[in-house]
Coordinates of C-alpha atoms in Angstrom, one line a residue:
M376 CA -121.1 20.2 104.2
N377 CA -119.0 20.5 100.8
T378 CA -115.8 22.1 101.0
K379 CA -115.4 25.3 99.0
V380 CA -112.5 25.9 97.1
L381 CA -111.1 28.2 94.7
I382 CA -108.4 27.9 92.4
L383 CA -106.6 30.8 90.9
G384 CA -104.5 31.1 87.8
A385 CA -106.6 27.7 87.0
N386 CA -105.4 27.5 83.2
G387 CA -102.0 26.8 85.7
A388 CA -100.9 23.0 83.8
I389 CA -100.8 22.2 87.7
A390 CA -104.3 23.5 87.9
Q391 CA -105.2 21.5 85.5
H392 CA -104.2 18.0 86.5
T393 CA -105.3 19.3 90.3
I394 CA -108.3 20.3 88.9
E395 CA -108.8 16.6 87.1
F396 CA -107.6 15.0 90.6
L397 CA -110.1 17.0 92.7
S398 CA -113.1 16.3 90.2
Q399 CA -114.0 13.0 91.3
N400 CA -114.5 14.0 95.0
K401 CA -118.3 14.9 95.3
S402 CA -117.9 16.6 98.1
I403 CA -115.5 20.0 97.0
E404 CA -117.1 22.4 95.6
L405 CA -114.4 23.8 92.6
T406 CA -114.6 28.0 91.7
L407 CA -112.2 28.1 88.6
F408 CA -110.6 32.0 88.1
A409 CA -108.6 32.6 85.4
R410 CA -108.2 36.0 82.8
D411 CA -108.8 34.1 79.7
I412 CA -111.9 31.4 81.3
T413 CA -112.2 30.0 77.3
P414 CA -110.4 26.5 77.9
L415 CA -112.5 26.4 81.2
N416 CA -115.8 26.0 78.9
Q417 CA -115.4 22.2 78.9
L418 CA -115.9 22.2 82.5
Q419 CA -119.3 24.9 83.2
G420 CA -121.8 22.3 85.1
S421 CA -119.2 20.8 86.9
A422 CA -118.1 24.3 88.6
T423 CA -118.7 27.9 88.6
I424 CA -116.1 29.9 86.4
I425 CA -115.0 33.2 87.1
E426 CA -113.2 35.7 84.5
G427 CA -111.2 38.3 85.9
D428 CA -107.5 39.4 86.9
V429 CA -105.8 39.2 90.8
L430 CA -104.9 42.8 91.0
N431 CA -108.2 43.9 90.2
Q432 CA -109.8 44.1 94.0
N433 CA -113.3 44.0 93.1
D434 CA -112.5 40.4 90.4
L435 CA -111.1 38.8 93.4
L436 CA -113.1 40.2 96.3
K437 CA -115.8 38.6 94.5
A438 CA -113.8 35.2 93.9
I439 CA -112.4 34.7 97.6
K440 CA -116.1 35.5 99.7
G441 CA -117.7 32.6 100.6
Q442 CA -114.7 30.1 99.8
D443 CA -113.3 27.5 102.7
I444 CA -109.3 27.2 100.8
V445 CA -108.1 29.6 98.6
Y446 CA -105.6 27.6 96.4
A447 CA -103.4 29.6 93.9
N448 CA -100.7 29.1 90.8
L449 CA -99.9 32.0 89.3
S450 CA -96.4 33.7 87.5
G451 CA -95.7 37.1 86.7
A452 CA -96.0 39.8 89.8
V453 CA -96.8 37.1 92.2
D454 CA -95.3 39.4 95.0
K455 CA -98.3 42.0 94.5
M456 CA -101.0 38.9 93.6
A457 CA -100.0 37.1 96.9
Q458 CA -100.5 41.2 99.1
A459 CA -103.6 41.0 97.1
I460 CA -104.7 37.6 97.8
V461 CA -104.1 38.2 101.8
E462 CA -105.1 40.9 102.9
T463 CA -108.6 40.1 100.9
M464 CA -108.7 36.6 102.8
Q465 CA -108.1 38.5 105.9
T466 CA -110.6 41.3 105.3
N467 CA -113.8 38.4 104.7
N468 CA -112.2 35.5 107.0
V469 CA -111.4 32.8 104.6
K470 CA -108.2 31.6 106.4
R471 CA -107.0 28.2 104.0
L472 CA -104.5 29.8 101.4
I473 CA -101.6 27.4 99.3
F474 CA -99.7 28.6 97.3
V475 CA -97.0 27.4 94.7
T476 CA -93.7 29.8 94.6
S477 CA -90.3 27.9 93.8
L478 CA -87.1 26.4 94.8
G479 CA -84.8 28.0 95.8
I480 CA -86.7 31.0 97.5
Y481 CA -84.4 30.3 101.0
K482 CA -81.3 29.5 99.2
E483 CA -82.2 26.1 100.3
V484 CA -81.1 24.4 97.5
A485 CA -78.1 21.8 98.3
G486 CA -74.7 21.2 96.6
K487 CA -73.7 21.8 93.0
F488 CA -77.7 21.8 92.2
G489 CA -77.9 24.5 94.6
Q490 CA -75.6 26.3 92.6
W491 CA -76.6 25.1 89.4
N492 CA -80.2 27.0 90.0
E493 CA -78.7 30.3 91.0
R494 CA -77.4 31.0 88.1
M495 CA -79.9 30.1 86.2
I496 CA -83.3 31.3 88.0
A497 CA -81.7 33.9 91.3
S498 CA -83.5 37.0 89.6
E499 CA -86.4 35.1 88.7
L500 CA -86.8 34.0 92.1
I501 CA -87.7 37.6 94.1
P502 CA -90.9 37.9 93.5
Y503 CA -90.9 34.6 94.6
S504 CA -89.3 34.8 97.4
K505 CA -91.2 38.8 98.8
A506 CA -94.2 36.3 97.7
A507 CA -93.3 34.1 100.4
D508 CA -92.3 36.7 103.3
F509 CA -95.6 38.8 103.3
I510 CA -97.6 35.4 104.1
E511 CA -95.2 33.9 106.3
K512 CA -96.0 37.2 108.0
S513 CA -100.0 36.6 107.6
N514 CA -102.1 35.1 110.7
L515 CA -103.5 33.1 107.8
D516 CA -103.6 28.7 108.2
Y517 CA -101.2 28.7 104.9
T518 CA -98.9 26.2 102.8
I519 CA -96.1 27.5 100.3
V520 CA -95.6 24.7 97.7
R521 CA -92.3 24.7 96.5
P522 CA -91.7 22.4 93.9
S523 CA -88.7 21.3 92.1
W524 CA -87.9 22.0 88.1
L525 CA -91.3 20.4 86.7
T526 CA -91.7 17.9 83.8
D527 CA -94.9 16.6 82.2
Y528 CA -94.6 13.0 82.5
D529 CA -97.3 11.2 83.6
E530 CA -96.7 10.0 87.4
T531 CA -97.6 11.1 90.5
D532 CA -94.6 9.9 92.8
Y533 CA -93.0 12.3 95.1
E534 CA -91.2 13.6 98.5
T535 CA -91.3 16.7 100.5
T536 CA -88.7 18.7 102.8
Q537 CA -90.1 21.6 105.4
K538 CA -88.2 24.9 105.3
G539 CA -85.3 24.9 107.0
E540 CA -83.9 21.4 105.2
P541 CA -82.3 21.0 102.7
F542 CA -83.4 20.5 99.0
I543 CA -81.6 18.2 97.2
G544 CA -84.4 16.5 94.2
T545 CA -83.9 17.9 90.9
E546 CA -87.2 17.6 89.9
V547 CA -90.6 16.3 89.6
A548 CA -93.8 16.1 87.3
R549 CA -96.5 18.5 87.6
K550 CA -99.0 15.5 88.0
A551 CA -96.6 15.6 90.5
V552 CA -96.9 18.4 92.3
A553 CA -100.8 18.2 91.7
A554 CA -101.4 15.5 93.6
Y555 CA -99.4 16.8 96.9
I556 CA -102.0 19.7 96.6
T557 CA -105.1 17.7 96.1
N558 CA -103.8 16.4 99.3
V559 CA -103.4 19.1 101.3
I560 CA -106.7 20.4 99.8
E561 CA -108.7 17.0 100.6
N562 CA -107.2 17.0 104.5
P563 CA -106.8 20.8 105.4
I564 CA -105.3 20.0 108.4
Q565 CA -101.9 19.3 106.4
D566 CA -98.7 21.1 106.5
I567 CA -100.5 24.5 108.3
K568 CA -98.3 27.6 108.3
A569 CA -95.8 24.9 106.4
S570 CA -93.4 25.9 103.3
V571 CA -93.0 22.5 101.3
G572 CA -90.8 21.6 98.8
V573 CA -92.2 18.9 96.0
N574 CA -89.6 16.9 94.0
K575 CA -89.3 13.8 92.7
P576 CA -88.2 10.6 95.2
G577 CA -84.5 9.3 94.1
V578 CA -83.2 12.1 91.6
Y579 CA -80.6 13.9 93.1
G580 CA -78.1 15.1 90.4
D581 CA -76.4 18.3 90.1
K582 CA -79.4 19.4 87.1
P583 CA -82.3 18.4 86.5
S584 CA -82.1 15.6 83.6
F585 CA -83.5 17.5 80.3
Y586 CA -80.6 19.8 80.8

């Protein structure tokens, strides 16, 4: 039996790397969902492609129905989107959700880096924090992903921390976050009902190297 995987926000950089990794796995059937599917047209034939808006109930229902795993990599009103996704999944008995948020949603970032991170993005974290709260109160088998500050380096090294542990790594490659997400999709019993920080090993400063 193939595993049916829906990617919401399929045009995003992390999602694009994840699609590339998953396309090598013949036991996975991909459905790619985006507001504008033009950049995805080259994937016609290897994936089902749906143009739509997560906040449009009919679009979301069409995408989620019959899936095994939903991976959401979204921006904007992510709190409202999380609520819509959770409710649609519960109604349609789809249990496995991977949802990307951000470091700092629990004030878990340690030391001077944590203070810097608060100064930089505190207000932007509010919808991500609300989204995580809504997901954690659901009955879904969720994994919330909290990446550090993102780079475009061509590398896949990452380490993880669990909710309740201090987050110390200042950066991580988008490709490395995609490697983690791919690992969870291919091993869906991993990190169930967990909120997981993802960072590059060994890079622990007061702020990311590119600031």
